[in-house]
PDB file of N, CA and C in Angstrom:
ATOM      1  N   UNK A   1     209.155  80.996 159.971  1.00  0.00           N
ATOM      2  CA  UNK A   1     209.865  82.220 159.728  1.00  0.00           C
ATOM      3  C   UNK A   1     209.860  82.478 158.216  1.00  0.00           C
ATOM      4  N   UNK A   2     209.586  83.717 157.832  1.00  0.00           N
ATOM      5  CA  UNK A   2     209.523  84.092 156.420  1.00  0.00           C
ATOM      6  C   UNK A   2     210.597  85.135 156.139  1.00  0.00           C
ATOM      7  N   UNK A   3     211.348  84.910 155.063  1.00  0.00           N
ATOM      8  CA  UNK A   3     212.382  85.862 154.657  1.00  0.00           C
ATOM      9  C   UNK A   3     212.103  86.275 153.207  1.00  0.00           C
ATOM     10  N   UNK A   4     211.958  87.566 152.997  1.00  0.00           N
ATOM     11  CA  UNK A   4     211.674  88.107 151.663  1.00  0.00           C
ATOM     12  C   UNK A   4     212.850  88.973 151.231  1.00  0.00           C
ATOM     13  N   UNK A   5     213.369  88.703 150.036  1.00  0.00           N
ATOM     14  CA  UNK A   5     214.454  89.498 149.456  1.00  0.00           C
ATOM     15  C   UNK A   5     213.964  90.084 148.141  1.00  0.00           C
ATOM     16  N   UNK A   6     214.258  91.362 147.924  1.00  0.00           N
ATOM     17  CA  UNK A   6     213.820  92.053 146.713  1.00  0.00           C
ATOM     18  C   UNK A   6     215.052  92.444 145.899  1.00  0.00           C
ATOM     19  N   UNK A   7     214.984  92.186 144.586  1.00  0.00           N
ATOM     20  CA  UNK A   7     216.097  92.460 143.682  1.00  0.00           C
ATOM     21  C   UNK A   7     215.598  93.253 142.477  1.00  0.00           C
ATOM     22  N   UNK A   8     216.532  93.754 141.705  1.00  0.00           N
ATOM     23  CA  UNK A   8     216.246  94.423 140.424  1.00  0.00           C
ATOM     24  C   UNK A   8     215.193  95.516 140.577  1.00  0.00           C
ATOM     25  N   UNK A   9     215.364  96.347 141.590  1.00  0.00           N
ATOM     26  CA  UNK A   9     214.437  97.455 141.780  1.00  0.00           C
ATOM     27  C   UNK A   9     213.010  97.033 142.057  1.00  0.00           C
ATOM     28  N   UNK A  10     212.834  95.862 142.666  1.00  0.00           N
ATOM     29  CA  UNK A  10     211.504  95.372 143.003  1.00  0.00           C
ATOM     30  C   UNK A  10     210.877  94.491 141.947  1.00  0.00           C
ATOM     31  N   UNK A  11     211.589  94.234 140.872  1.00  0.00           N
ATOM     32  CA  UNK A  11     211.030  93.409 139.785  1.00  0.00           C
ATOM     33  C   UNK A  11     211.257  91.922 139.997  1.00  0.00           C
ATOM     34  N   UNK A  12     212.022  91.567 141.021  1.00  0.00           N
ATOM     35  CA  UNK A  12     212.279  90.170 141.356  1.00  0.00           C
ATOM     36  C   UNK A  12     212.203  90.021 142.875  1.00  0.00           C
ATOM     37  N   UNK A  13     211.430  89.033 143.318  1.00  0.00           N
ATOM     38  CA  UNK A  13     211.261  88.790 144.750  1.00  0.00           C
ATOM     39  C   UNK A  13     211.542  87.322 145.028  1.00  0.00           C
ATOM     40  N   UNK A  14     212.333  87.067 146.068  1.00  0.00           N
ATOM     41  CA  UNK A  14     212.588  85.704 146.526  1.00  0.00           C
ATOM     42  C   UNK A  14     211.980  85.581 147.909  1.00  0.00           C
ATOM     43  N   UNK A  15     211.197  84.529 148.123  1.00  0.00           N
ATOM     44  CA  UNK A  15     210.567  84.279 149.408  1.00  0.00           C
ATOM     45  C   UNK A  15     210.971  82.893 149.875  1.00  0.00           C
ATOM     46  N   UNK A  16     211.466  82.819 151.094  1.00  0.00           N
ATOM     47  CA  UNK A  16     211.834  81.544 151.708  1.00  0.00           C
ATOM     48  C   UNK A  16     211.145  81.495 153.061  1.00  0.00           C
ATOM     49  N   UNK A  17     210.479  80.396 153.360  1.00  0.00           N
ATOM     50  CA  UNK A  17     209.793  80.252 154.642  1.00  0.00           C
ATOM     51  C   UNK A  17     210.065  78.869 155.212  1.00  0.00           C
ATOM     52  N   UNK A  18     210.298  78.834 156.510  1.00  0.00           N
ATOM     53  CA  UNK A  18     210.470  77.567 157.211  1.00  0.00           C
ATOM     54  C   UNK A  18     209.449  77.494 158.336  1.00  0.00           C
ATOM     55  N   UNK A  19     208.952  76.304 158.565  1.00  0.00           N
ATOM     56  CA  UNK A  19     207.966  76.071 159.611  1.00  0.00           C
ATOM     57  C   UNK A  19     208.627  76.197 160.979  1.00  0.00           C
ATOM     58  N   UNK A  20     208.034  76.988 161.848  1.00  0.00           N
ATOM     59  CA  UNK A  20     208.564  77.111 163.203  1.00  0.00           C
ATOM     60  C   UNK A  20     208.359  75.789 163.940  1.00  0.00           C
ATOM     61  N   UNK A  21     209.422  75.241 164.470  1.00  0.00           N
ATOM     62  CA  UNK A  21     209.334  73.991 165.209  1.00  0.00           C
ATOM     63  C   UNK A  21     209.142  72.767 164.338  1.00  0.00           C
ATOM     64  N   UNK A  22     209.299  72.918 163.043  1.00  0.00           N
ATOM     65  CA  UNK A  22     209.101  71.790 162.138  1.00  0.00           C
ATOM     66  C   UNK A  22     210.126  71.801 161.030  1.00  0.00           C
ATOM     67  N   UNK A  23     209.866  70.992 160.024  1.00  0.00           N
ATOM     68  CA  UNK A  23     210.837  70.873 158.935  1.00  0.00           C
ATOM     69  C   UNK A  23     210.267  71.292 157.579  1.00  0.00           C
ATOM     70  N   UNK A  24     209.031  71.806 157.550  1.00  0.00           N
ATOM     71  CA  UNK A  24     208.436  72.212 156.281  1.00  0.00           C
ATOM     72  C   UNK A  24     209.148  73.453 155.747  1.00  0.00           C
ATOM     73  N   UNK A  25     209.230  73.552 154.421  1.00  0.00           N
ATOM     74  CA  UNK A  25     210.036  74.583 153.776  1.00  0.00           C
ATOM     75  C   UNK A  25     209.374  74.996 152.471  1.00  0.00           C
ATOM     76  N   UNK A  26     209.297  76.284 152.216  1.00  0.00           N
ATOM     77  CA  UNK A  26     208.764  76.826 150.964  1.00  0.00           C
ATOM     78  C   UNK A  26     209.788  77.807 150.406  1.00  0.00           C
ATOM     79  N   UNK A  27     210.014  77.750 149.106  1.00  0.00           N
ATOM     80  CA  UNK A  27     210.927  78.691 148.466  1.00  0.00           C
ATOM     81  C   UNK A  27     210.391  79.007 147.069  1.00  0.00           C
ATOM     82  N   UNK A  28     210.419  80.302 146.730  1.00  0.00           N
ATOM     83  CA  UNK A  28     209.912  80.693 145.418  1.00  0.00           C
ATOM     84  C   UNK A  28     210.578  81.969 144.952  1.00  0.00           C
ATOM     85  N   UNK A  29     210.488  82.183 143.658  1.00  0.00           N
ATOM     86  CA  UNK A  29     210.899  83.441 143.040  1.00  0.00           C
ATOM     87  C   UNK A  29     209.688  83.972 142.284  1.00  0.00           C
ATOM     88  N   UNK A  30     209.501  85.279 142.340  1.00  0.00           N
ATOM     89  CA  UNK A  30     208.426  85.933 141.606  1.00  0.00           C
ATOM     90  C   UNK A  30     209.058  87.034 140.770  1.00  0.00           C
ATOM     91  N   UNK A  31     208.819  86.961 139.470  1.00  0.00           N
ATOM     92  CA  UNK A  31     209.406  87.926 138.544  1.00  0.00           C
ATOM     93  C   UNK A  31     208.311  88.803 137.945  1.00  0.00           C
ATOM     94  N   UNK A  32     208.520  90.109 137.924  1.00  0.00           N
ATOM     95  CA  UNK A  32     207.612  91.064 137.305  1.00  0.00           C
ATOM     96  C   UNK A  32     208.137  91.324 135.893  1.00  0.00           C
ATOM     97  N   UNK A  33     207.626  90.568 134.939  1.00  0.00           N
ATOM     98  CA  UNK A  33     208.090  90.650 133.557  1.00  0.00           C
ATOM     99  C   UNK A  33     207.185  91.565 132.736  1.00  0.00           C
ATOM    100  N   UNK A  34     207.655  91.990 131.606  1.00  0.00           N
ATOM    101  CA  UNK A  34     206.872  92.849 130.721  1.00  0.00           C
ATOM    102  C   UNK A  34     205.534  92.211 130.371  1.00  0.00           C
ATOM    103  N   UNK A  35     205.527  90.905 130.171  1.00  0.00           N
ATOM    104  CA  UNK A  35     204.310  90.184 129.814  1.00  0.00           C
ATOM    105  C   UNK A  35     203.454  89.790 131.001  1.00  0.00           C
ATOM    106  N   UNK A  36     203.851  90.146 132.209  1.00  0.00           N
ATOM    107  CA  UNK A  36     203.091  89.794 133.413  1.00  0.00           C
ATOM    108  C   UNK A  36     203.962  89.085 134.431  1.00  0.00           C
ATOM    109  N   UNK A  37     203.400  88.852 135.595  1.00  0.00           N
ATOM    110  CA  UNK A  37     204.135  88.205 136.684  1.00  0.00           C
ATOM    111  C   UNK A  37     204.365  86.726 136.378  1.00  0.00           C
ATOM    112  N   UNK A  38     205.501  86.214 136.834  1.00  0.00           N
ATOM    113  CA  UNK A  38     205.819  84.792 136.662  1.00  0.00           C
ATOM    114  C   UNK A  38     206.286  84.230 137.995  1.00  0.00           C
ATOM    115  N   UNK A  39     205.558  83.239 138.497  1.00  0.00           N
ATOM    116  CA  UNK A  39     205.875  82.558 139.744  1.00  0.00           C
ATOM    117  C   UNK A  39     206.710  81.330 139.437  1.00  0.00           C
ATOM    118  N   UNK A  40     207.862  81.210 140.098  1.00  0.00           N
ATOM    119  CA  UNK A  40     208.751  80.069 139.877  1.00  0.00           C
ATOM    120  C   UNK A  40     209.067  79.433 141.232  1.00  0.00           C
ATOM    121  N   UNK A  41     208.333  78.367 141.594  1.00  0.00           N
ATOM    122  CA  UNK A  41     208.628  77.670 142.839  1.00  0.00           C
ATOM    123  C   UNK A  41     209.957  76.935 142.728  1.00  0.00           C
ATOM    124  N   UNK A  42     210.619  76.756 143.846  1.00  0.00           N
ATOM    125  CA  UNK A  42     211.890  76.032 143.877  1.00  0.00           C
ATOM    126  C   UNK A  42     211.640  74.589 144.299  1.00  0.00           C
ATOM    127  N   UNK A  43     211.631  73.696 143.336  1.00  0.00           N
ATOM    128  CA  UNK A  43     211.525  72.258 143.552  1.00  0.00           C
ATOM    129  C   UNK A  43     210.280  71.829 144.316  1.00  0.00           C
ATOM    130  N   UNK A  44     209.143  72.456 143.997  1.00  0.00           N
ATOM    131  CA  UNK A  44     207.876  72.053 144.590  1.00  0.00           C
ATOM    132  C   UNK A  44     206.745  72.488 143.665  1.00  0.00           C
ATOM    133  N   UNK A  45     205.574  71.866 143.800  1.00  0.00           N
ATOM    134  CA  UNK A  45     204.457  72.222 142.931  1.00  0.00           C
ATOM    135  C   UNK A  45     203.959  73.654 143.171  1.00  0.00           C
ATOM    136  N   UNK A  46     203.514  74.292 142.105  1.00  0.00           N
ATOM    137  CA  UNK A  46     202.960  75.642 142.190  1.00  0.00           C
ATOM    138  C   UNK A  46     201.786  75.668 143.177  1.00  0.00           C
ATOM    139  N   UNK A  47     200.940  74.649 143.151  1.00  0.00           N
ATOM    140  CA  UNK A  47     199.766  74.607 144.031  1.00  0.00           C
ATOM    141  C   UNK A  47     200.164  74.685 145.506  1.00  0.00           C
ATOM    142  N   UNK A  48     201.243  74.038 145.877  1.00  0.00           N
ATOM    143  CA  UNK A  48     201.702  74.073 147.273  1.00  0.00           C
ATOM    144  C   UNK A  48     202.117  75.492 147.667  1.00  0.00           C
ATOM    145  N   UNK A  49     202.806  76.182 146.776  1.00  0.00           N
ATOM    146  CA  UNK A  49     203.249  77.553 147.037  1.00  0.00           C
ATOM    147  C   UNK A  49     202.044  78.488 147.143  1.00  0.00           C
ATOM    148  N   UNK A  50     201.085  78.353 146.241  1.00  0.00           N
ATOM    149  CA  UNK A  50     199.901  79.212 146.260  1.00  0.00           C
ATOM    150  C   UNK A  50     199.098  78.993 147.537  1.00  0.00           C
ATOM    151  N   UNK A  51     198.941  77.744 147.957  1.00  0.00           N
ATOM    152  CA  UNK A  51     198.238  77.447 149.207  1.00  0.00           C
ATOM    153  C   UNK A  51     198.952  78.082 150.389  1.00  0.00           C
ATOM    154  N   UNK A  52     200.272  77.971 150.431  1.00  0.00           N
ATOM    155  CA  UNK A  52     201.047  78.573 151.514  1.00  0.00           C
ATOM    156  C   UNK A  52     200.844  80.086 151.549  1.00  0.00           C
ATOM    157  N   UNK A  53     200.939  80.738 150.389  1.00  0.00           N
ATOM    158  CA  UNK A  53     200.791  82.194 150.327  1.00  0.00           C
ATOM    159  C   UNK A  53     199.389  82.639 150.740  1.00  0.00           C
ATOM    160  N   UNK A  54     198.366  81.889 150.333  1.00  0.00           N
ATOM    161  CA  UNK A  54     196.991  82.220 150.721  1.00  0.00           C
ATOM    162  C   UNK A  54     196.823  82.093 152.232  1.00  0.00           C
ATOM    163  N   UNK A  55     197.375  81.033 152.816  1.00  0.00           N
ATOM    164  CA  UNK A  55     197.304  80.846 154.270  1.00  0.00           C
ATOM    165  C   UNK A  55     198.062  81.947 154.998  1.00  0.00           C
ATOM    166  N   UNK A  56     199.211  82.330 154.476  1.00  0.00           N
ATOM    167  CA  UNK A  56     200.016  83.390 155.081  1.00  0.00           C
ATOM    168  C   UNK A  56     199.260  84.722 155.052  1.00  0.00           C
ATOM    169  N   UNK A  57     198.601  85.000 153.936  1.00  0.00           N
ATOM    170  CA  UNK A  57     197.837  86.241 153.805  1.00  0.00           C
ATOM    171  C   UNK A  57     196.676  86.267 154.799  1.00  0.00           C
ATOM    172  N   UNK A  58     195.959  85.133 154.943  1.00  0.00           N
ATOM    173  CA  UNK A  58     194.849  85.055 155.901  1.00  0.00           C
ATOM    174  C   UNK A  58     195.352  85.252 157.326  1.00  0.00           C
ATOM    175  N   UNK A  59     196.487  84.634 157.633  1.00  0.00           N
ATOM    176  CA  UNK A  59     197.077  84.734 158.967  1.00  0.00           C
ATOM    177  C   UNK A  59     197.508  86.173 159.265  1.00  0.00           C
ATOM    178  N   UNK A  60     198.077  86.840 158.282  1.00  0.00           N
ATOM    179  CA  UNK A  60     198.535  88.222 158.455  1.00  0.00           C
ATOM    180  C   UNK A  60     197.360  89.184 158.633  1.00  0.00           C
ATOM    181  N   UNK A  61     196.255  88.895 157.956  1.00  0.00           N
ATOM    182  CA  UNK A  61     195.078  89.762 158.028  1.00  0.00           C
ATOM    183  C   UNK A  61     194.312  89.557 159.334  1.00  0.00           C
ATOM    184  N   UNK A  62     194.484  88.374 159.925  1.00  0.00           N
ATOM    185  CA  UNK A  62     193.723  87.918 161.045  1.00  0.00           C
ATOM    186  C   UNK A  62     193.730  88.610 162.286  1.00  0.00           C
TER     187      UNK A  62
END
């Protein structure tokens, strides 16, 4: 299950996802800053979050 919350007029996004039937969990914040986007994972490596998002995008397009 994926839950997306948008704040600050769309300049801040929080994404939380839990594995259906499992215990895997992803949480991140994405900030649209003047100098560019900044991805801030919550207590996990950036690579894990990027892999999850890429898989989610492929699944959604599928």
